[in-house]
Short mmCIF file of C-alpha atoms and ligand atoms in Angstrom, two decimals:
data_model
loop_
_atom_site.label_atom_id
_atom_site.label_comp_id
_atom_site.label_asym_id
_atom_site.label_seq_id
_atom_site.Cartn_x
_atom_site.Cartn_y
_atom_site.Cartn_z
CA MET A 1222 112.97 5.08 12.91
CA ARG A 1223 110.08 2.81 11.87
CA ALA A 1224 110.05 4.28 8.32
CA ARG A 1225 113.80 3.72 8.05
CA SER A 1226 113.57 0.04 9.10
CA ARG A 1227 110.69 -0.46 6.63
CA SER A 1228 112.77 1.02 3.78
CA ALA A 1229 115.77 -1.07 4.87
CA ARG A 1230 113.62 -4.19 4.62
CA ARG A 1231 112.43 -3.11 1.14
CA ILE A 1232 116.09 -2.81 0.07
CA ARG A 1233 116.83 -6.27 1.50
CA VAL A 1234 113.81 -7.68 -0.36
CA VAL A 1235 114.98 -6.12 -3.65
CA PHE A 1236 118.41 -7.70 -3.23
CA GLY A 1237 116.91 -11.01 -2.13
CA VAL A 1238 118.49 -10.99 1.36
CA ALA A 1239 115.38 -10.34 3.44
CA GLY A 1240 114.72 -12.80 6.28
CA PRO A 1241 111.31 -14.26 7.06
CA LYS A 1242 108.54 -11.72 7.48
CA ARG A 1243 107.83 -11.02 11.14
CA VAL A 1244 104.76 -12.84 12.43
CA GLN A 1245 102.90 -12.82 15.76
CA LYS A 1246 104.76 -14.41 18.71
CA GLY A 1247 104.69 -18.22 19.01
CA GLU A 1248 104.63 -21.00 16.47
CA SER A 1249 101.95 -23.33 15.24
CA THR A 1250 102.50 -26.90 16.40
CA SER A 1251 100.63 -30.04 17.33
CA ASP A 1252 103.46 -31.21 19.60
CA LEU A 1253 101.61 -30.43 22.82
CA VAL A 1254 101.23 -32.08 26.18
CA ASN A 1255 97.70 -33.48 26.05
CA SER A 1256 95.37 -34.12 28.96
CA ALA A 1257 94.90 -37.82 28.08
CA HIS A 1258 97.78 -40.16 27.42
CA VAL A 1259 98.00 -43.82 26.48
CA GLY A 1260 101.12 -45.41 27.89
CA ASP A 1261 102.96 -45.75 31.16
CA ASN A 1262 103.59 -43.57 34.21
CA SER A 1263 107.16 -42.60 33.39
CA GLU A 1264 106.25 -41.28 29.91
CA LEU A 1265 103.46 -39.04 31.12
CA PHE A 1266 105.37 -38.03 34.26
CA ALA A 1267 108.31 -36.77 32.15
CA ARG A 1268 105.96 -34.74 29.96
CA LEU A 1269 103.96 -33.18 32.76
CA LEU A 1270 107.09 -32.39 34.74
CA ALA A 1271 108.55 -30.56 31.74
CA LEU A 1272 105.32 -28.58 31.50
CA HIS A 1273 104.85 -27.69 35.17
CA VAL A 1274 108.22 -27.86 36.97
CA PRO A 1275 111.23 -25.94 35.63
CA ALA A 1276 114.57 -27.78 35.50
CA GLY A 1277 116.74 -27.12 38.54
CA SER A 1278 113.75 -26.97 40.90
CA LYS A 1279 113.96 -28.53 44.34
CA VAL A 1280 111.59 -31.51 44.28
CA ALA A 1281 110.56 -33.97 47.03
CA ASP A 1282 109.18 -37.35 45.92
CA VAL A 1283 107.72 -38.53 49.22
CA THR A 1284 106.53 -41.94 47.96
CA TYR A 1285 109.54 -42.69 45.77
CA GLY A 1286 109.15 -46.49 45.91
CA LYS A 1287 111.24 -47.89 43.08
CA GLY A 1288 111.63 -44.51 41.41
CA VAL A 1289 109.67 -45.65 38.33
CA PHE A 1290 108.39 -42.10 37.73
CA TRP A 1291 111.96 -40.82 37.26
CA LYS A 1292 113.05 -43.45 34.70
CA ARG A 1293 112.93 -41.05 31.75
CA ILE A 1294 114.28 -37.96 33.47
CA PRO A 1295 118.00 -37.35 32.98
CA SER A 1296 119.69 -37.50 36.37
CA GLY A 1297 120.63 -34.13 37.77
CA THR A 1298 117.79 -32.29 35.98
CA TYR A 1299 116.20 -31.54 39.34
CA GLN A 1300 117.44 -31.33 42.94
CA LEU A 1301 115.61 -34.51 43.92
CA PHE A 1302 114.89 -35.55 47.53
CA ALA A 1303 113.57 -39.13 47.48
CA SER A 1304 111.84 -40.64 50.51
CA ASP A 1305 109.44 -43.50 51.26
CA LEU A 1306 108.12 -45.50 54.16
CA GLU A 1307 110.25 -48.27 52.70
CA LEU A 1308 112.61 -47.37 49.87
CA ALA A 1309 113.26 -50.15 47.40
CA GLU A 1310 116.85 -51.40 47.34
CA LEU A 1311 118.00 -50.21 43.95
CA ASP A 1312 121.05 -48.64 42.38
CA ARG A 1313 121.35 -45.16 43.76
CA ASP A 1314 121.68 -42.02 41.66
CA ILE A 1315 124.43 -39.73 42.95
CA PHE A 1316 122.30 -36.67 42.23
CA VAL A 1317 119.45 -37.87 44.44
CA ARG A 1318 119.25 -37.45 48.23
CA TYR A 1319 117.55 -40.57 49.62
CA ARG A 1320 115.79 -40.90 52.98
CA ASP A 1321 114.26 -44.16 54.12
CA LYS A 1322 111.46 -44.75 56.65
CA VAL A 1323 109.85 -41.39 56.14
CA ASP A 1324 106.09 -41.09 56.49
CA CYS A 1325 104.63 -38.71 53.91
CA ARG A 1326 102.29 -37.36 56.62
CA SER A 1327 105.19 -36.17 58.71
CA LEU A 1328 108.15 -35.04 56.62
CA PRO A 1329 111.59 -34.15 57.98
CA TYR A 1330 111.73 -30.95 55.94
CA ALA A 1331 111.41 -27.29 56.85
CA ASP A 1332 108.37 -25.15 56.03
CA ASP A 1333 108.24 -23.58 52.53
CA SER A 1334 111.40 -25.45 51.48
CA PHE A 1335 110.38 -27.14 48.18
CA ASP A 1336 109.38 -25.95 44.72
CA ALA A 1337 107.51 -29.17 43.96
CA LEU A 1338 106.36 -32.36 45.68
CA VAL A 1339 105.35 -35.72 44.21
CA LEU A 1340 102.83 -37.92 46.02
CA ASP A 1341 101.86 -41.41 44.88
CA PRO A 1342 100.70 -43.43 47.90
CA PRO A 1343 98.82 -46.76 47.60
CA TYR A 1344 95.62 -45.68 45.88
CA MET A 1345 93.43 -48.79 46.33
CA GLU A 1346 91.83 -49.87 49.56
CA GLY A 1347 92.95 -53.39 48.70
CA PHE A 1348 96.56 -52.28 49.22
CA PHE A 1349 95.78 -51.38 52.82
CA ARG A 1350 95.08 -54.94 53.94
CA ARG A 1351 97.52 -56.13 56.53
CA GLN A 1352 98.40 -59.44 54.97
CA GLN A 1353 100.20 -59.32 51.64
CA THR A 1354 98.17 -62.31 50.41
CA HIS A 1355 94.90 -60.47 51.13
CA ARG A 1356 95.94 -57.37 49.29
CA ALA A 1357 94.50 -56.30 45.96
CA GLY A 1358 96.40 -57.04 42.83
CA SER A 1359 95.96 -60.54 41.61
CA GLY A 1360 95.95 -61.72 38.01
CA THR A 1361 96.66 -58.82 35.67
CA HIS A 1362 97.08 -56.61 38.76
CA SER A 1363 99.92 -58.61 40.31
CA ALA A 1364 102.55 -56.35 38.76
CA PHE A 1365 100.65 -53.41 40.18
CA ARG A 1366 100.66 -55.02 43.61
CA ASP A 1367 104.41 -55.38 43.51
CA ALA A 1368 104.91 -51.79 42.42
CA TYR A 1369 102.23 -50.02 44.37
CA ALA A 1370 101.69 -51.92 47.59
CA ASP A 1371 105.41 -52.09 47.98
CA GLY A 1372 106.74 -51.29 51.43
CA ASN A 1373 104.71 -50.89 54.58
CA THR A 1374 100.98 -50.58 54.34
CA TYR A 1375 99.23 -47.64 55.78
CA ASP A 1376 97.92 -48.27 59.26
CA ALA A 1377 95.47 -45.69 60.57
CA GLY A 1378 95.32 -47.49 63.93
CA ASP A 1379 92.34 -48.86 65.84
CA GLY A 1380 89.20 -46.80 65.21
CA GLY A 1381 90.89 -45.14 62.26
CA PRO A 1382 89.39 -45.00 58.78
CA LYS A 1383 88.97 -48.29 56.97
CA TRP A 1384 88.83 -49.46 53.39
CA HIS A 1385 88.48 -46.68 50.89
CA ASP A 1386 88.30 -44.06 53.66
CA ALA A 1387 91.82 -45.08 54.66
CA VAL A 1388 92.96 -44.24 51.11
CA THR A 1389 91.36 -40.78 51.23
CA ASP A 1390 92.69 -40.22 54.75
CA LEU A 1391 96.28 -40.86 53.67
CA TYR A 1392 95.96 -38.53 50.65
CA LEU A 1393 94.46 -35.74 52.76
CA ARG A 1394 96.99 -35.97 55.57
CA ALA A 1395 99.87 -36.13 53.10
CA GLY A 1396 98.31 -33.12 51.33
CA ILE A 1397 98.39 -31.09 54.53
CA GLU A 1398 102.03 -31.95 55.05
CA ALA A 1399 102.82 -31.10 51.42
CA ARG A 1400 101.18 -27.73 51.98
CA ARG A 1401 103.55 -27.10 54.87
CA VAL A 1402 106.80 -27.93 53.06
CA LEU A 1403 105.92 -26.33 49.72
CA ARG A 1404 106.77 -22.70 49.17
CA PRO A 1405 103.94 -20.39 48.11
CA GLY A 1406 103.49 -20.93 44.38
CA GLY A 1407 104.89 -24.47 44.73
CA VAL A 1408 103.52 -27.40 42.70
CA LEU A 1409 102.05 -30.63 44.07
CA ILE A 1410 101.83 -33.61 41.70
CA VAL A 1411 99.45 -36.32 42.88
CA LYS A 1412 98.90 -39.71 41.29
CA CYS A 1413 95.61 -41.48 42.02
CA GLN A 1414 92.98 -43.83 40.64
CA ASP A 1415 89.25 -44.14 41.30
CA GLU A 1416 87.97 -47.45 42.65
CA VAL A 1417 84.85 -49.43 43.38
CA SER A 1418 84.95 -50.24 47.07
CA ALA A 1419 82.28 -52.35 48.80
CA ASN A 1420 80.26 -52.20 45.56
CA LYS A 1421 80.30 -48.41 45.66
CA GLN A 1422 81.86 -46.12 43.11
CA ARG A 1423 84.47 -43.98 44.84
CA LEU A 1424 85.79 -41.17 42.70
CA THR A 1425 89.09 -40.72 44.50
CA HIS A 1426 90.27 -37.96 42.18
CA VAL A 1427 87.16 -35.90 43.01
CA GLU A 1428 87.64 -36.46 46.74
CA ILE A 1429 91.26 -35.33 46.45
CA VAL A 1430 90.47 -32.25 44.35
CA THR A 1431 87.71 -31.06 46.69
CA GLY A 1432 89.73 -31.87 49.82
CA TYR A 1433 92.88 -30.14 48.57
CA GLU A 1434 90.98 -27.10 47.33
CA ASP A 1435 89.56 -26.79 50.84
CA MET A 1436 93.15 -26.72 52.06
CA GLY A 1437 93.86 -23.76 49.80
CA PHE A 1438 95.39 -25.58 46.82
CA TYR A 1439 94.37 -24.66 43.30
CA CYS A 1440 93.87 -27.59 40.91
CA LYS A 1441 95.81 -26.32 37.92
CA ASP A 1442 95.79 -29.35 35.64
CA LEU A 1443 94.52 -32.93 35.31
CA PHE A 1444 95.99 -35.75 33.23
CA VAL A 1445 94.32 -39.06 32.44
CA LEU A 1446 96.63 -42.00 31.91
CA VAL A 1447 95.09 -44.88 29.95
CA ARG A 1448 96.60 -48.34 30.18
CA SER A 1449 97.75 -49.65 26.84
CA ASN A 1450 96.76 -53.25 27.70
CA ALA A 1451 93.20 -54.33 28.53
CA PRO A 1452 92.70 -55.29 32.18
CA GLY A 1453 90.92 -58.61 32.74
CA VAL A 1454 89.30 -60.44 35.68
CA SER A 1455 89.52 -64.08 36.64
CA ARG A 1456 85.87 -64.54 37.77
CA LEU A 1457 83.04 -62.40 36.41
CA LEU A 1458 79.39 -63.04 37.32
CA LYS A 1459 77.85 -59.80 36.14
CA GLN A 1460 79.59 -56.55 35.31
CA VAL A 1461 78.12 -53.64 37.31
CA HIS A 1462 80.68 -50.87 36.84
CA ALA A 1463 83.07 -50.07 34.05
CA ARG A 1464 86.43 -51.73 34.57
CA LYS A 1465 88.93 -49.00 35.24
CA ASN A 1466 91.77 -48.77 32.78
CA HIS A 1467 92.76 -45.21 33.57
CA SER A 1468 94.37 -43.28 36.40
CA TYR A 1469 95.12 -39.61 37.06
CA PHE A 1470 97.93 -37.20 37.60
CA LEU A 1471 96.58 -34.10 39.34
CA ILE A 1472 98.60 -30.88 39.40
CA PHE A 1473 97.95 -28.51 42.28
CA GLU A 1474 99.46 -25.14 42.92
CA LEU A 1475 99.86 -23.56 46.32
CA PRO A 1476 98.72 -19.99 45.80
CA ARG A 1477 100.80 -17.12 47.05
CA GLY A 1478 99.36 -15.09 49.89
CA ARG A 1479 96.68 -16.73 52.00
CA ALA A 1480 97.67 -20.28 51.12
CA LYS A 1481 98.37 -21.34 54.68
CA ARG A 1482 94.74 -21.37 55.75
CA ILE A 1483 92.60 -24.51 55.79
CA ARG A 1484 88.94 -23.71 55.21
CA SER A 1485 87.74 -27.25 55.84
CA VAL A 1486 88.67 -30.78 54.99
CA ARG A 1487 86.02 -33.08 53.62
CA TRP A 1488 85.75 -36.50 55.13
CA SER A 1489 83.66 -39.48 54.27
CA PRO A 1490 80.28 -39.54 56.02
CA GLN A 1491 80.87 -43.25 56.60
CA ARG A 1492 83.35 -42.43 59.31
CA GLU A 1493 82.08 -42.63 62.85
CA GLN A 1494 84.29 -39.88 64.16
CA GLN A 1495 85.38 -36.66 62.54
CA PRO A 1496 89.18 -36.77 62.40
CA VAL A 1497 90.77 -33.62 63.71
CA LEU A 1498 93.52 -32.03 61.72
CA GLY A 1499 95.56 -29.90 64.07
CA ALA A 1500 97.05 -26.64 62.96
CA VAL A 1501 100.46 -26.44 61.36
CA ASP A 1502 103.11 -26.01 64.05
CA ALA A 1503 103.99 -22.36 64.46
CA ASP A 1504 107.63 -23.21 65.11
CA GLY A 1505 107.77 -25.53 62.03
CA GLY A 1506 111.44 -25.71 61.18
CA GLU A 1507 113.38 -28.82 60.17
CA GLY A 1508 111.22 -31.71 61.18
CA GLY A 1509 108.32 -29.37 61.96
CA LYS A 1510 105.31 -31.64 62.19
CA ARG A 1511 101.59 -31.32 62.24
CA THR A 1512 100.05 -31.76 65.63
CA VAL A 1513 97.18 -34.19 65.49
CA SER A 1514 94.85 -34.03 68.47
CA LYS A 1515 94.51 -37.08 70.70
CA ASN A 1516 91.10 -35.96 71.90
CA PRO A 1517 89.01 -35.07 68.86
CA ALA A 1518 85.82 -34.55 70.87
CA SER A 1519 87.36 -31.85 73.05
CA GLU A 1520 88.95 -30.20 70.02
CA LYS A 1521 85.56 -30.20 68.36
CA LYS A 1522 84.05 -28.57 71.41
CA VAL A 1523 86.78 -25.95 71.49
CA ALA A 1524 86.33 -25.31 67.80
CA GLY A 1525 82.56 -24.88 68.35
CA LYS A 1526 83.18 -22.51 71.23
CA LYS A 1527 85.67 -20.57 69.15
CA LYS A 1528 83.15 -20.37 66.33
CA ALA A 1529 80.43 -19.12 68.66
CA ALA A 1530 82.83 -16.59 70.19
CA GLY A 1531 83.78 -15.44 66.71
CA LYS A 1532 80.11 -15.06 65.81
CA LYS A 1533 79.46 -13.09 69.01
CA LYS A 1534 82.45 -10.89 68.31
CA ALA A 1535 81.23 -10.25 64.78
CA ALA A 1536 77.71 -9.46 66.07
CA GLY A 1537 79.24 -7.09 68.69
CA LYS A 1538 81.25 -5.39 65.99
CA LYS A 1539 78.12 -5.00 63.87
CA ALA A 1540 76.16 -3.55 66.79
CA LYS A 1541 79.06 -1.21 67.62
CA ALA A 1542 79.20 -0.06 64.01
CA ALA A 1543 75.42 0.54 64.00
CA ALA A 1544 75.66 2.49 67.28
CA GLY A 1545 78.49 4.55 65.83
CA LYS A 1546 76.39 5.29 62.77
CA LYS A 1547 73.45 6.32 64.98
CA LYS A 1548 75.71 8.55 67.06
CA ALA A 1549 77.11 10.16 63.97
CA ALA A 1550 73.60 10.73 62.61
CA ALA A 1551 72.50 12.25 65.97
CA GLY A 1552 75.57 14.48 65.98
CA LYS A 1553 74.75 15.60 62.47
CA LYS A 1554 71.16 16.34 63.48
CA LYS A 1555 72.34 18.29 66.52
CA ALA A 1556 74.75 20.29 64.45
CA ALA A 1557 72.05 20.97 61.88
CA GLY A 1558 69.68 22.14 64.68
CA LYS A 1559 72.36 24.37 66.11
CA LYS A 1560 73.00 25.83 62.69
CA LYS A 1561 69.29 26.43 62.18
CA ALA A 1562 68.93 28.11 65.57
CA ALA A 1563 71.98 30.23 64.93
CA GLY A 1564 70.54 31.25 61.57
CA LYS A 1565 67.25 32.11 63.20
CA LYS A 1566 69.01 34.20 65.87
CA LYS A 1567 71.00 35.96 63.23
CA SER A 1568 67.96 36.78 61.16
CA ALA A 1569 66.08 37.92 64.28
CA SER A 1570 68.90 40.22 65.32
CA LYS A 1571 69.13 41.45 61.76
CA LYS A 1572 65.40 42.16 61.78
CA LYS A 1573 65.71 43.88 65.16
CA SER A 1574 68.54 46.10 64.07
CA ALA A 1575 66.71 46.87 60.85
CA SER A 1576 63.59 47.86 62.73
CA LYS A 1577 65.69 49.88 65.16
CA LYS A 1578 67.34 51.60 62.26
CA LYS A 1579 63.93 52.23 60.71
CA SER A 1580 62.43 53.67 63.86
CA ALA A 1581 65.52 55.78 64.46
CA SER A 1582 65.38 57.16 60.97
CA LYS A 1583 61.64 57.72 61.39
CA LYS A 1584 62.27 59.56 64.66
CA LYS A 1585 65.03 61.56 63.04
CA SER A 1586 62.85 62.57 60.13
CA ALA A 1587 59.99 63.40 62.49
CA SER A 1588 62.19 65.61 64.66
CA LYS A 1589 63.63 67.17 61.52
CA LYS A 1590 60.13 67.88 60.27
CA LYS A 1591 59.16 69.28 63.69
CA SER A 1592 62.16 71.58 63.92
CA ALA A 1593 61.61 72.71 60.35
CA SER A 1594 57.99 73.54 61.07
CA LYS A 1595 59.04 75.24 64.27
CA LYS A 1596 61.58 77.29 62.35
CA LYS A 1597 58.90 78.10 59.78
CA THR A 1598 56.43 79.25 62.39
CA ALA A 1599 59.17 81.22 64.17
CA ALA A 1600 60.09 82.87 60.91
CA LYS A 1601 56.44 83.51 60.17
CA LYS A 1602 56.10 84.98 63.62
CA LYS A 1603 59.17 87.16 63.08
CA VAL A 1604 57.79 88.39 59.78
CA SER A 1605 54.42 89.19 61.29
CA THR A 1606 55.95 91.16 64.21
CA ARG A 1607 58.13 93.02 61.75
CA THR A 1608 55.15 93.88 59.55
CA ARG A 1609 53.19 94.87 62.62
CA LYS A 1610 56.02 97.09 63.76
CA LYS A 1611 56.28 98.51 60.26
CA ARG A 1612 52.55 99.20 60.18
CA THR A 1613 52.53 100.94 63.57
CA ALA A 1614 55.52 102.99 62.48
CA ASN A 1615 53.70 103.94 59.30
CA LYS A 1616 50.65 104.84 61.25
CA LYS A 1617 52.80 106.94 63.57
CA THR A 1618 54.39 108.86 60.73
CA LYS A 1619 50.98 109.37 59.13
CA ARG A 1620 49.63 110.79 62.33
CA GLN A 1621 52.65 113.03 62.76
CA ARG A 1622 52.26 114.30 59.18
CA THR A 1623 48.61 115.08 59.63
CA ALA A 1624 49.36 116.83 62.95
CA SER A 1625 52.06 118.95 61.33
CA LYS A 1626 49.70 119.78 58.45
CA LYS A 1627 47.11 120.94 60.91
CA LYS A 1628 49.59 123.13 62.63
C1 LIG B 257 102.35 -46.56 44.33
S1 LIG B 257 103.86 -46.83 45.14
C2 LIG B 257 104.83 -45.52 44.57
C3 LIG B 257 105.50 -45.79 43.30
C4 LIG B 257 106.49 -44.72 42.90
N1 LIG B 257 105.83 -43.54 42.48
C5 LIG B 257 107.41 -45.17 41.83
O1 LIG B 257 107.55 -44.45 40.84
O2 LIG B 257 108.04 -46.22 41.94
C6 LIG B 257 103.38 -46.41 46.71
C7 LIG B 257 104.53 -46.17 47.64
O3 LIG B 257 104.03 -45.54 48.79
C8 LIG B 257 104.78 -46.01 49.89
N2 LIG B 257 104.01 -45.67 51.10
C9 LIG B 257 102.90 -46.24 51.59
N3 LIG B 257 102.46 -45.58 52.69
C10 LIG B 257 103.34 -44.55 52.86
C11 LIG B 257 103.46 -43.51 53.81
N4 LIG B 257 102.57 -43.36 54.78
N5 LIG B 257 104.47 -42.62 53.69
C12 LIG B 257 105.38 -42.74 52.71
N6 LIG B 257 105.32 -43.72 51.79
C13 LIG B 257 104.33 -44.60 51.85
C14 LIG B 257 104.98 -47.44 49.65
O4 LIG B 257 106.10 -47.93 50.37
C15 LIG B 257 105.19 -47.42 48.17
O5 LIG B 257 106.54 -47.36 47.84
#
């Protein structure tokens, strides 16, 4: 078959009708989606979506805002569910299902119901200030303020995380909710930017990656978006940190299998109290929400007790296993001893029977010998009486002959 196709190709080459020679799969190209991109959100978003989310997928954008991300995506390419704490009043796309006043930490969707989820909450602590005039985003950032601090600000409540910790808190809680509504193998696209907060460098993208990986997500890709214009400041005394002109798109994948297990969630050590992330509701369903404990201290205590009980259980199991091993070894030893004793008994009985046999045969041969010798002596005796008889008879005849002669 192969030889025939080779000869057929030779014929086609001779007549000048052969197609291109077969090469290895794939084509050489430089038209690739690169990890760093200079431009705007919508350009990079369109490229990374094409790379990571197949057309027709069911996608939830839970911080839709003004829908800037979707500007370059032909409507109807995806089954898009757009929600926000406060959706901007814009022309609506008939292919998009909108939902206003939805907190990304508590989504009205069923478990495992989306192929992909987009999360782009306010990423600067400055956007969390209660008064619009106190919020970050002045000067060259004013356009950012309009776009990013749009809608309600995140309020973690009294005693909740503040400043940059509030940013991380929102990302982590939204991540947990994303984990609930995404199907195994689903994709989570997160937009973020690092920031200097209270004169400290806070690498938000690192905090998100480590926190989400603890939740069971796998960080599949990372894109750096570089602003095409140079950011400036109105008052500069002395520059301490590099001025940030880049942000990130992080791509996470929810692994199949044991993805629904949280190992731990990292929190800033600056927080006074460890926030407690309750377990995902077992009954989930439409509107299934995470239960967040009202009494973190007691939950902590319970968790500690549970941990200790688990440890005890594990230790018990170990001890049980060791005891089982010991028992098995003792049983083996016993069986071996029994075997040995049985062998010994066997050999002893063998020896006994052998010696019995030997003595019996000895006895037999001795009696045989005795009877033989007896027979011999009896025969000898018989012979001697016969000869004696013969002799006396001879003597008798001799005497008779001499007597007759004398007569
Ligand atoms: C950076 S903007 C999103 C921009 C959006 N990606 C776009 O393309 O236009 C942040 C958005 O998060 C929303 N937001 C803030 N806190 C939220 C929360 N807890 N749940 C849902 N949305 C929230 C704001 O209303 C705002 O629209």
